[in-house]
PDB file of C-alpha atoms in Angstrom:
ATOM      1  CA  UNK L 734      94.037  70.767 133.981  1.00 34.00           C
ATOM      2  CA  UNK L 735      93.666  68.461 131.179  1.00 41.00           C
ATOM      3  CA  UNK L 736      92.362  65.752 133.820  1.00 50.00           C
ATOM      4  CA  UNK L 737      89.666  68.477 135.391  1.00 39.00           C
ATOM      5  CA  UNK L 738      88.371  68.705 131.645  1.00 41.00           C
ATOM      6  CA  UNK L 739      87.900  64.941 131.370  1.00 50.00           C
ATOM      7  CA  UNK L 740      86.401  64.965 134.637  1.00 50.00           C
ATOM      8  CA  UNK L 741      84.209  67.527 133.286  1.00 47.00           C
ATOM      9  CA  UNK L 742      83.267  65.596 129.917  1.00 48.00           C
ATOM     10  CA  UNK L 743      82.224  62.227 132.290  1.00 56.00           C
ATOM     11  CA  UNK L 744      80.287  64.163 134.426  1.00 52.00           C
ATOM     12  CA  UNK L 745      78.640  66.107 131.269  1.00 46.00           C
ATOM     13  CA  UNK L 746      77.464  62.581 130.028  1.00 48.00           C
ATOM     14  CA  UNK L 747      76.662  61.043 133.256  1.00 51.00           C
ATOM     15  CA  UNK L 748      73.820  63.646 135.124  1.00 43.00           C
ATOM     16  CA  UNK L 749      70.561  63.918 133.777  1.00 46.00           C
ATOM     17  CA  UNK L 750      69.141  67.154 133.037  1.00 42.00           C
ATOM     18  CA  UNK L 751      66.410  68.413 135.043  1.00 41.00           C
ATOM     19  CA  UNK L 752      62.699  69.367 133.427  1.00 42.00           C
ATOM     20  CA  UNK L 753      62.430  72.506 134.419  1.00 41.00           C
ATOM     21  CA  UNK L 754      65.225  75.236 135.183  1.00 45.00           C
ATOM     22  CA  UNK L 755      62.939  77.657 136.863  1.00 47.00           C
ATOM     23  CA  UNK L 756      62.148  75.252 139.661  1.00 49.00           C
ATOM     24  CA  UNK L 757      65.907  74.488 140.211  1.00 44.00           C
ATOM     25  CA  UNK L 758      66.484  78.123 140.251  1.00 44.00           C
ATOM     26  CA  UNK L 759      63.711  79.230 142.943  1.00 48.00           C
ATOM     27  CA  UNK L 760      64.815  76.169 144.994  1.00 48.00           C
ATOM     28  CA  UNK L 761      68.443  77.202 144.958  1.00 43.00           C
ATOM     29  CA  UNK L 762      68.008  80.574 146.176  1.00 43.00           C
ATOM     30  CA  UNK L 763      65.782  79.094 148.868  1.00 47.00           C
ATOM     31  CA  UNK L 764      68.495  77.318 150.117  1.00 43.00           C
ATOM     32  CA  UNK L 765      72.065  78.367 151.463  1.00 41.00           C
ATOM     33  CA  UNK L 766      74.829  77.440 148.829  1.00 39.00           C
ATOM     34  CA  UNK L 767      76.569  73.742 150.258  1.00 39.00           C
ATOM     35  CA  UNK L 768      79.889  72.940 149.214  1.00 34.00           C
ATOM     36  CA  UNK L 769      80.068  70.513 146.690  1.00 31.00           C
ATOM     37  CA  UNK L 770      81.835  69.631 143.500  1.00 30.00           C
ATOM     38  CA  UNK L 771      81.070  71.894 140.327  1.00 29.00           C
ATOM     39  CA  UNK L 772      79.006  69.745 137.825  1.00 29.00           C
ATOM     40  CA  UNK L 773      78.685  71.578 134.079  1.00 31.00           C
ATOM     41  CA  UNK L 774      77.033  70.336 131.165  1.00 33.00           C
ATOM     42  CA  UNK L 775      74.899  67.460 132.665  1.00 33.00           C
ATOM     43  CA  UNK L 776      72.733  66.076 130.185  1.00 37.00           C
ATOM     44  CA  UNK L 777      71.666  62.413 129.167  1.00 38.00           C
ATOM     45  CA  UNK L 778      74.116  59.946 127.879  1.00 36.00           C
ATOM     46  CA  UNK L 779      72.972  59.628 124.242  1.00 35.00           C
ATOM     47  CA  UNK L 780      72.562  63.477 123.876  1.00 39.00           C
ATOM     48  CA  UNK L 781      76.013  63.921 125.356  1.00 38.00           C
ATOM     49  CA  UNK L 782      77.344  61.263 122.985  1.00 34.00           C
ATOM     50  CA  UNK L 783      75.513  62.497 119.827  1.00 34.00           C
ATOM     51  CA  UNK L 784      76.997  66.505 120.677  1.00 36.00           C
ATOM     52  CA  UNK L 785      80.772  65.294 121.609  1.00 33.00           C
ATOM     53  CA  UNK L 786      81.194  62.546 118.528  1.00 28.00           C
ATOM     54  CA  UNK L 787      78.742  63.538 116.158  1.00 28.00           C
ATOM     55  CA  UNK L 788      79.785  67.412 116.233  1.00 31.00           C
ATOM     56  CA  UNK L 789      82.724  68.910 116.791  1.00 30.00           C
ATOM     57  CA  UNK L 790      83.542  69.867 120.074  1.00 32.00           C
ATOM     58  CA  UNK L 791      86.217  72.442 121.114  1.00 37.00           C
ATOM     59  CA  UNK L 792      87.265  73.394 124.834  1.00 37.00           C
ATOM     60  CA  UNK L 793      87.769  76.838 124.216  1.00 43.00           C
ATOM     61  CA  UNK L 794      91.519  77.952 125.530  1.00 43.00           C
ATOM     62  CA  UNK L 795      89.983  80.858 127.615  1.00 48.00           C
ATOM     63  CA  UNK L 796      87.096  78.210 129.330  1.00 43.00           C
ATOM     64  CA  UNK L 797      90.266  76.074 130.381  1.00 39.00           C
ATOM     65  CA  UNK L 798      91.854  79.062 132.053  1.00 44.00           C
ATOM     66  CA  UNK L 799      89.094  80.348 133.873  1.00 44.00           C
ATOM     67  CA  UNK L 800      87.930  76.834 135.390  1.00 39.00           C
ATOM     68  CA  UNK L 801      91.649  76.578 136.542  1.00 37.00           C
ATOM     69  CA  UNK L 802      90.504  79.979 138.703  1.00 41.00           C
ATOM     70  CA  UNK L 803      87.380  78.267 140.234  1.00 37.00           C
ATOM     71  CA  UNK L 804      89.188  76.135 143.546  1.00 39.00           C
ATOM     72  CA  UNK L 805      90.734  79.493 144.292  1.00 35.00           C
ATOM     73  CA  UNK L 806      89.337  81.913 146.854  1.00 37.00           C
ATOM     74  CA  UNK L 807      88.970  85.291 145.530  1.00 43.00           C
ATOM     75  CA  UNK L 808      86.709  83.608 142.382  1.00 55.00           C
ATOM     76  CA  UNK L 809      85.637  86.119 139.498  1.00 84.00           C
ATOM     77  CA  UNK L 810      81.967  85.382 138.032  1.00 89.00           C
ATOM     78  CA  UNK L 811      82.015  85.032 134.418  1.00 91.00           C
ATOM     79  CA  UNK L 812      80.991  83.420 131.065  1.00 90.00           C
ATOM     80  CA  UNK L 813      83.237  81.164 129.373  1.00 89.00           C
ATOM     81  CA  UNK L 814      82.385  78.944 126.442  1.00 88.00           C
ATOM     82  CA  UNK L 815      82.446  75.652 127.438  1.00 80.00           C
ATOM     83  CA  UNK L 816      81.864  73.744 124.093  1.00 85.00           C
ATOM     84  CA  UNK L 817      81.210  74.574 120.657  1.00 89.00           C
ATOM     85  CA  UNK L 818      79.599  72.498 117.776  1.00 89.00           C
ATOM     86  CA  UNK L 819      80.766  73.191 114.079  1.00 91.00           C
ATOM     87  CA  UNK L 820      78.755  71.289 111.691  1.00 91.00           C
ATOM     88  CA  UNK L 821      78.255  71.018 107.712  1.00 90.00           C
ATOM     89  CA  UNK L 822      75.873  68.495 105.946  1.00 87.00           C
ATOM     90  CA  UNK L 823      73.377  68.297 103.460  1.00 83.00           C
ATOM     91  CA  UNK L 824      73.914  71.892 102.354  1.00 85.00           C
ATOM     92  CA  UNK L 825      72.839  73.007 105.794  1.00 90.00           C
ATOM     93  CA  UNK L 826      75.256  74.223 108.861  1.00 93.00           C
ATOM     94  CA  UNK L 827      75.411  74.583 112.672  1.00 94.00           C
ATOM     95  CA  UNK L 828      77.990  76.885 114.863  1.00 95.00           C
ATOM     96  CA  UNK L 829      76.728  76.734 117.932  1.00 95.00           C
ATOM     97  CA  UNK L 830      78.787  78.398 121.167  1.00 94.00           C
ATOM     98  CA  UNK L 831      77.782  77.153 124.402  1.00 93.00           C
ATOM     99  CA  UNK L 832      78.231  79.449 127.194  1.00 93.00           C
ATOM    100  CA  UNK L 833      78.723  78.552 130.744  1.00 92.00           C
ATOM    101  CA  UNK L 834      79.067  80.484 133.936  1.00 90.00           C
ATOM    102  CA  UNK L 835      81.644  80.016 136.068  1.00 89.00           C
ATOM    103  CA  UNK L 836      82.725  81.353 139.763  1.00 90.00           C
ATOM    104  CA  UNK L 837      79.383  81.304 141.655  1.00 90.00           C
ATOM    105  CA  UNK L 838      79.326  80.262 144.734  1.00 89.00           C
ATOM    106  CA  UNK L 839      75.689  78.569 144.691  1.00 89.00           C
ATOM    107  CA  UNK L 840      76.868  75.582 142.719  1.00 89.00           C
ATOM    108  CA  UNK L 841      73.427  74.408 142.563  1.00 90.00           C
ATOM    109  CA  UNK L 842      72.339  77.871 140.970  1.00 91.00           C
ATOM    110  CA  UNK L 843      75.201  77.834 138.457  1.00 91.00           C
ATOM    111  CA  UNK L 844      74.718  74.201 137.446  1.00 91.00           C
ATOM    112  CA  UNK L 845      70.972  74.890 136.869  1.00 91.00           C
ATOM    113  CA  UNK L 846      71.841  78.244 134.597  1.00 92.00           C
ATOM    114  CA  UNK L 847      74.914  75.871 132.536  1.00 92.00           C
ATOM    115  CA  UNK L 848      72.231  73.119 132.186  1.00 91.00           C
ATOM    116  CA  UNK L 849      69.546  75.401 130.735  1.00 92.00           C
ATOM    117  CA  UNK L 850      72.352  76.519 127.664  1.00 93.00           C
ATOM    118  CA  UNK L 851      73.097  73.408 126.993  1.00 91.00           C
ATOM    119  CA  UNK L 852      69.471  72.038 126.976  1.00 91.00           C
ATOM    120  CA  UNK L 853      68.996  75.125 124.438  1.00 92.00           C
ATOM    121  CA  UNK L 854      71.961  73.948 122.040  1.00 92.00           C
ATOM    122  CA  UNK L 855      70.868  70.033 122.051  1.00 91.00           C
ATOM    123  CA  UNK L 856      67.255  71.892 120.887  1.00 93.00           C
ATOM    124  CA  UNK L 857      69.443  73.210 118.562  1.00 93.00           C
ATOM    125  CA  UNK L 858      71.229  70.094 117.512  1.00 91.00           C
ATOM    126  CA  UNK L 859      68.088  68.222 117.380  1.00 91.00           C
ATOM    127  CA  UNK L 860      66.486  70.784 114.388  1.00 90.00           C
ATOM    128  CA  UNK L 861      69.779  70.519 112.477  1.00 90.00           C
ATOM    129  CA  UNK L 862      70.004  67.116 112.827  1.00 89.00           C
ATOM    130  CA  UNK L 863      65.871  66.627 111.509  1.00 87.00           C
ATOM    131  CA  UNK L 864      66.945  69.318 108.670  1.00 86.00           C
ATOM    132  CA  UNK L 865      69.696  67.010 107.506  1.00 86.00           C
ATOM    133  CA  UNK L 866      67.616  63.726 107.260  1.00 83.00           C
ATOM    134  CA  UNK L 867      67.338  61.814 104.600  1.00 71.00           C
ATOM    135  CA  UNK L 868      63.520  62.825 103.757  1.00 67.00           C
ATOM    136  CA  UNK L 869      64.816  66.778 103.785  1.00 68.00           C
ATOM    137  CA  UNK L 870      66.557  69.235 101.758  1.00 69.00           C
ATOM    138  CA  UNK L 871      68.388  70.940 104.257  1.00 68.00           C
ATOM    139  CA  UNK L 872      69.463  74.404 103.340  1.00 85.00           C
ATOM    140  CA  UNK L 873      68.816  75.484 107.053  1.00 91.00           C
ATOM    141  CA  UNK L 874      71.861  77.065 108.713  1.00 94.00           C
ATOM    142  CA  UNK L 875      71.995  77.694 112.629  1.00 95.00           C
ATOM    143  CA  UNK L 876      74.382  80.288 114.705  1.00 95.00           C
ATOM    144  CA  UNK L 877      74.315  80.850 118.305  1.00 95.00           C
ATOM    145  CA  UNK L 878      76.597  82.842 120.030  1.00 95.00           C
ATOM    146  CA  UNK L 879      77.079  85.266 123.150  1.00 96.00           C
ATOM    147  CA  UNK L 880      78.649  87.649 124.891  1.00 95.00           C
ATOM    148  CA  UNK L 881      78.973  89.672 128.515  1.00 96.00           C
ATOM    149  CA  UNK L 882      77.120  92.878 128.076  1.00 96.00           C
ATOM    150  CA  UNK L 883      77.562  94.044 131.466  1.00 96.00           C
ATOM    151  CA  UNK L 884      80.107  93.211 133.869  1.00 95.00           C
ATOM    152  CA  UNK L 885      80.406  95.153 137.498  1.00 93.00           C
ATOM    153  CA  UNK L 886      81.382  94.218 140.714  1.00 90.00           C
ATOM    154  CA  UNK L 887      77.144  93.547 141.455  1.00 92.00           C
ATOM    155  CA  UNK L 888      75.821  92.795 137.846  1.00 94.00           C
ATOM    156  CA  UNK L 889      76.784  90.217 135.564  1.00 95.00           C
ATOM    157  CA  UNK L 890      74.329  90.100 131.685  1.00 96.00           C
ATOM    158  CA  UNK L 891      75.042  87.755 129.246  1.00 96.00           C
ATOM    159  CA  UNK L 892      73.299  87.901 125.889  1.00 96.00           C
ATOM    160  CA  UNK L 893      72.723  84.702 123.723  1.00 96.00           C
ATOM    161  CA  UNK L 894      71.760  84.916 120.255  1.00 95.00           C
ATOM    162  CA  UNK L 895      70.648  82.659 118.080  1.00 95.00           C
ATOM    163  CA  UNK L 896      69.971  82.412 114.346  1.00 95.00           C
ATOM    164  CA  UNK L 897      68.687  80.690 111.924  1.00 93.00           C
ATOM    165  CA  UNK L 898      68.313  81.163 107.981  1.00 91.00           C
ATOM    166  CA  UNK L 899      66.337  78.893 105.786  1.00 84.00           C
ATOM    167  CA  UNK L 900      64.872  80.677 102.829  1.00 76.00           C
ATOM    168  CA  UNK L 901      64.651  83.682 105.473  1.00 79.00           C
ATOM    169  CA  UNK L 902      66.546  84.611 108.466  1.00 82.00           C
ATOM    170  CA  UNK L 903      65.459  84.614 112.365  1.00 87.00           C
ATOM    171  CA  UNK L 904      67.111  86.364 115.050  1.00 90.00           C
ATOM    172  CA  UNK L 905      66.454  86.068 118.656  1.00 91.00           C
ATOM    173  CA  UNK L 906      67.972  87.335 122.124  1.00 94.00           C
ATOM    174  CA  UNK L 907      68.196  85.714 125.666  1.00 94.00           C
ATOM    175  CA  UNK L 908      69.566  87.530 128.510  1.00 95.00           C
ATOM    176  CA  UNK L 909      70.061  86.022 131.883  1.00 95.00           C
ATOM    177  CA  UNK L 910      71.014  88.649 134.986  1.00 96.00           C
ATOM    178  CA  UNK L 911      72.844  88.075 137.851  1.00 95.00           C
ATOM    179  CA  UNK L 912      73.600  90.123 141.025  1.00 94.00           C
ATOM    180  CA  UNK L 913      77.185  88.496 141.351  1.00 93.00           C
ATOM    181  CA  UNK L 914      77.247  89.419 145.476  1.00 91.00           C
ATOM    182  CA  UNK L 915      73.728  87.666 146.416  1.00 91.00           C
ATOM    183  CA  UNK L 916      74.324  85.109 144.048  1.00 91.00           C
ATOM    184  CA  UNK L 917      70.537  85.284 142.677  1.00 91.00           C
ATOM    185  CA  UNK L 918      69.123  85.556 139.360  1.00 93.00           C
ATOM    186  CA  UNK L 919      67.079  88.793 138.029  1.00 95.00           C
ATOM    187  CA  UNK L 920      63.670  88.475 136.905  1.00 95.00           C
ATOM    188  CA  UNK L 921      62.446  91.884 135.497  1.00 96.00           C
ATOM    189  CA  UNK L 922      59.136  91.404 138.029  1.00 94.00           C
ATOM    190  CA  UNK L 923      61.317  91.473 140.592  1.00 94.00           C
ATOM    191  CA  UNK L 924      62.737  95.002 140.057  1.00 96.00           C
ATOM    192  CA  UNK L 925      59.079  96.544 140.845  1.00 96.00           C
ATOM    193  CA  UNK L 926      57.123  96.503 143.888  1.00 95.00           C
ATOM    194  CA  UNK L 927      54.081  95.306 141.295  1.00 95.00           C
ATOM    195  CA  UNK L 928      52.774  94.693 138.233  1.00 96.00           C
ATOM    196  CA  UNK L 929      52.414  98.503 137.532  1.00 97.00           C
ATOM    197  CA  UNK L 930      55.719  98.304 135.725  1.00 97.00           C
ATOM    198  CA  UNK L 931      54.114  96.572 132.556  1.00 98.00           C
ATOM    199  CA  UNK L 932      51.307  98.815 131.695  1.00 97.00           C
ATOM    200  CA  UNK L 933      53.992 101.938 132.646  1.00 98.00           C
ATOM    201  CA  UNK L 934      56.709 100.679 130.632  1.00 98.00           C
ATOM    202  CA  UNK L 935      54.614  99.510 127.530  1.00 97.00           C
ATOM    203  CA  UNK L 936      53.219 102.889 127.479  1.00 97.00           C
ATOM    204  CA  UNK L 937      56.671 104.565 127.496  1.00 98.00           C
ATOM    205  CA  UNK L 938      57.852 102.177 124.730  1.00 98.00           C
ATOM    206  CA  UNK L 939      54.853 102.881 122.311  1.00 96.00           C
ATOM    207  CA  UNK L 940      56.067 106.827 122.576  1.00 97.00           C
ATOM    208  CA  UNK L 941      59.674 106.061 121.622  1.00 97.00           C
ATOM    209  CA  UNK L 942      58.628 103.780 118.364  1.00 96.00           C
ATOM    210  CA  UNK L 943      56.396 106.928 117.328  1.00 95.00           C
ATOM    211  CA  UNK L 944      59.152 109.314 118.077  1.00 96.00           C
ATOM    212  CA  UNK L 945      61.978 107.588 116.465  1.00 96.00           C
ATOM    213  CA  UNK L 946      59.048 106.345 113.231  1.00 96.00           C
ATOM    214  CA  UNK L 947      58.339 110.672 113.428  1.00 95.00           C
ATOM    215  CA  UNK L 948      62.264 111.010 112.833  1.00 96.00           C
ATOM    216  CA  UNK L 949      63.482 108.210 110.626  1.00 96.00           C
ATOM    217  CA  UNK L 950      61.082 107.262 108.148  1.00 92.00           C
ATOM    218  CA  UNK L 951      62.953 103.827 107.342  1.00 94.00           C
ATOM    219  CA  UNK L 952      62.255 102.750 111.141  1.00 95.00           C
ATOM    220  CA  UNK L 953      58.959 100.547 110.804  1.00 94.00           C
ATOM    221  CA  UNK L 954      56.793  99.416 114.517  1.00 95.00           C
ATOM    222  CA  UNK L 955      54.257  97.448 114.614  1.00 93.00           C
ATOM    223  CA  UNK L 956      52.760 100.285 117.080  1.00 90.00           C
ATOM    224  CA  UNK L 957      49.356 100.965 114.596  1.00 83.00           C
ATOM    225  CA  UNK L 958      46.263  99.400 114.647  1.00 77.00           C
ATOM    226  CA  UNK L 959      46.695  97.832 111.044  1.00 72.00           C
ATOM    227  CA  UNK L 960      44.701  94.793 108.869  1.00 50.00           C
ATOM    228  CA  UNK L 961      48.215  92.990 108.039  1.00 71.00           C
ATOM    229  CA  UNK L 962      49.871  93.377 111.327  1.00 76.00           C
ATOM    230  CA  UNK L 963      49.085  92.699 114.787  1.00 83.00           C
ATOM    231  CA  UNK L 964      49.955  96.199 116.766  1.00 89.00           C
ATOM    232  CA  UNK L 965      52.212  96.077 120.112  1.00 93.00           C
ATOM    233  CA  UNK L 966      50.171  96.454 123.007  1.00 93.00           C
ATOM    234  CA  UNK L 967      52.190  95.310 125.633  1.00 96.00           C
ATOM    235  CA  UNK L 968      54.936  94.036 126.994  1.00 97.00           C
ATOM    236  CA  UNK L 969      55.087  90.205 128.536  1.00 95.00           C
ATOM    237  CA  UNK L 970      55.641  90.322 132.552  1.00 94.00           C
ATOM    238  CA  UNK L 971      58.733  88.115 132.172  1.00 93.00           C
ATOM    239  CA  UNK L 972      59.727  90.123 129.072  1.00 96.00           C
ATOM    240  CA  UNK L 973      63.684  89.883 128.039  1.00 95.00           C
ATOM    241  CA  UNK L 974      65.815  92.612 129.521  1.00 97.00           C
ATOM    242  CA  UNK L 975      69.184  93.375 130.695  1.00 97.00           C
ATOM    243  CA  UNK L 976      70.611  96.167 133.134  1.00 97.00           C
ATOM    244  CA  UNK L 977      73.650  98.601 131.840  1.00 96.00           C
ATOM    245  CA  UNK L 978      77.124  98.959 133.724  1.00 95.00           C
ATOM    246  CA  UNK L 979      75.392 102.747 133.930  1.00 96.00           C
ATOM    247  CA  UNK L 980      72.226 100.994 136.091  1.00 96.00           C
ATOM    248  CA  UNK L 981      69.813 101.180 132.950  1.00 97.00           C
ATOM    249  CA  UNK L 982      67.258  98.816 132.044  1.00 98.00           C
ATOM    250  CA  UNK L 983      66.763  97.934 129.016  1.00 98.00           C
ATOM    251  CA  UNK L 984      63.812  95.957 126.943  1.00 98.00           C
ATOM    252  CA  UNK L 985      64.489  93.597 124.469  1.00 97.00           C
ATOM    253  CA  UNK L 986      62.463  92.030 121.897  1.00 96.00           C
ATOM    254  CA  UNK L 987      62.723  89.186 119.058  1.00 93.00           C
ATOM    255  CA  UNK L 988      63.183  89.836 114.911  1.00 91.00           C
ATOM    256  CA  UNK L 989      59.468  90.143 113.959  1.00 90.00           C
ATOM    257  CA  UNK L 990      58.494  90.258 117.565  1.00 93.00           C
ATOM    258  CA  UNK L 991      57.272  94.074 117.324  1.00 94.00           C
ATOM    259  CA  UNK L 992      58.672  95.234 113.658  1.00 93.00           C
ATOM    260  CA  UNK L 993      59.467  93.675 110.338  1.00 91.00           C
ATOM    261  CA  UNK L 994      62.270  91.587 110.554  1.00 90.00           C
ATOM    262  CA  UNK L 995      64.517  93.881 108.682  1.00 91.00           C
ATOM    263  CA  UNK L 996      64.464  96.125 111.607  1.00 93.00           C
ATOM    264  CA  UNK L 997      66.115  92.975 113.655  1.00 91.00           C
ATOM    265  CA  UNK L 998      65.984  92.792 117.333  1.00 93.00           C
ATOM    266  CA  UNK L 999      65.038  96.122 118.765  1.00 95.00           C
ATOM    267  CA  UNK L1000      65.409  97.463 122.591  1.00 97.00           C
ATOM    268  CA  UNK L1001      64.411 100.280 124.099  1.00 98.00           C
ATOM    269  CA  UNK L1002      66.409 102.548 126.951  1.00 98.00           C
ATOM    270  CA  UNK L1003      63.531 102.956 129.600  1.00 98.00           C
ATOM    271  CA  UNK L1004      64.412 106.273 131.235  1.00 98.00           C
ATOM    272  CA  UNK L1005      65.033 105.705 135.295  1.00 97.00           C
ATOM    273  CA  UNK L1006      62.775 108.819 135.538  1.00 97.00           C
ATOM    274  CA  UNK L1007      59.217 106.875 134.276  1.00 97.00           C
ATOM    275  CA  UNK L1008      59.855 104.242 136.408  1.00 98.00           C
ATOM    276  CA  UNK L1009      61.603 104.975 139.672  1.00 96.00           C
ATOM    277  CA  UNK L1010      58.426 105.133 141.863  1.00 96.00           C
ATOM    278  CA  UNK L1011      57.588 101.710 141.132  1.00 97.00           C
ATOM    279  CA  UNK L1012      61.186 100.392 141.617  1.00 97.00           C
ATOM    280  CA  UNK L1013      61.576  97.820 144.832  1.00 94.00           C
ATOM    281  CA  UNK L1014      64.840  99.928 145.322  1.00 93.00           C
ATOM    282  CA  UNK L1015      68.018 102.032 143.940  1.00 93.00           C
ATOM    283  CA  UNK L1016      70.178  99.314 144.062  1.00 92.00           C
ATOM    284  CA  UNK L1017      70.142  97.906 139.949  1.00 95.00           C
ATOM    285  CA  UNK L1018      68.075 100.674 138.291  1.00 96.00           C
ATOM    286  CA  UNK L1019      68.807 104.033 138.800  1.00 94.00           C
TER     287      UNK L1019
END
């Protein structure tokens, strides 16, 4: 095992990462999945080397134990964290969790979804790393962590969040969806048969920030027309989203994205009722 994890590390440092992940993604589930070797973490040399020296880097107990499961047939799809970061300088701090996916059988699918965290957290390296130069103050501290919010024998969602605090604080999501059995990625247009979905959903979302406003007068949306604020008018085609074990969707949105940032991130439960009509099937949503 402890030889895999080397293996691992070279090949981390050795493959360059590619430009774009959506590409990689749409190719891969063009294509059949091809036996090959499982490659995780590629990135450039002197990234690699400034993330494994410069930081400290931990293989998590639980990643070691599930990549032992990979060779074997039977594989479970999951997220393990592959490497964490742990950082303190200049009165300024990173903790930064890497996820990685693990048990796919598209290699080439789960290699582009691994490289696209750790392009995120060398983003994130990067910022702490410019905060902690000798021409600035610091005083910026970065967290990023995740977890599996929904794990069936079709779905897999894993959440990443990442903060960061420097005189204020800034909170963001990122879900990625997977059916586990066709091996492809979920993009919220392709639940609907068209781009109906945004205007219905949007509309559905404005009543439940006046409803739960109506209710709880310490609940704040940006809903209003209003001089200070720009109001929510709709949500983005791609917007973030994640599917329950119960076959709910969900809508997600950033601190400040729709409210004041004391409200955090907010989501919304879009009832299966508004939008089963428009749904390309039964099979996630219902």
């Amino acid at each position: 095992m402890e030889k895999r994890l080397e293996q691992l590390r070279e090949e981390y440092k050795s493959v360059p990462i590619p430009k774009e992940l959506d590409s990689i993604v749409e190719k891969a589930l063009q294509h059949k999945p091809k036996k090959k070797r499982i490659v995780m973490w590629p990135t450039s040399a002197a990234v690699a080397a400034a993330v494994l020296f410069t930081a400290v880097v931990n293989i998590n107990p639980d990643a070691a134990q599930a990549m032992s499961k990979i060779p074997v047939i039977g594989k479970v799809v999951q997220a393990i964290t592959f490497v964490e970061m742990k950082e303190e300088k200049n009165q300024s701090s990173i903790d930064v969790k890497t996820p990685a996916l693990s048990g796919l059988s598209n290699h080439e699918l789960e290699d582009s979804i691994n490289r696209h965290y750790m392009k995120e957290s060398k983003e994130l390296y990067r910022e702490f790393m410019k905060a902690t130069s000798k021409s600035k103050k610091g005083h910026l501290s970065i967290y990023s962590d995740y977890e599996t919010v929904t794990d069936t024998s079709d779905l897999i969602s894993v959440r990443r969040d990442i903060e960061k605090t420097q005189a204020s604080s800034y909170t963001q999501s990122r879900y990625i969806t997977i059916d586990k059995k066709n091996e492809a990625v979920l993009t919220l247009k392709s639940l609907f048969k068209d781009d109906r979905y945004i205007k219905v959903i949007s509309q559905n979302i404005k009543e439940q920030m006046k409803k739960q406003m109506k209710e709880d007068p310490n609940k704040i949306y940006w809903v209003e027309e209003d001089d200070m604020t720009e109001p929510f008018k709709s949500i983005h085609a791609d917007q973030n989203f994640y599917i329950t074990d119960q076959h709910k969707l969900f809508i997600s949105f950033d601190e400040y994205e729709v409210a004041p940032g004391y409200m955090g991130v907010t989501e919304f439960k879009i009832p299966t009722s508004v939008i089963s009509k428009l749904l390309v099937g039964d099979r996630y949503i219902r």
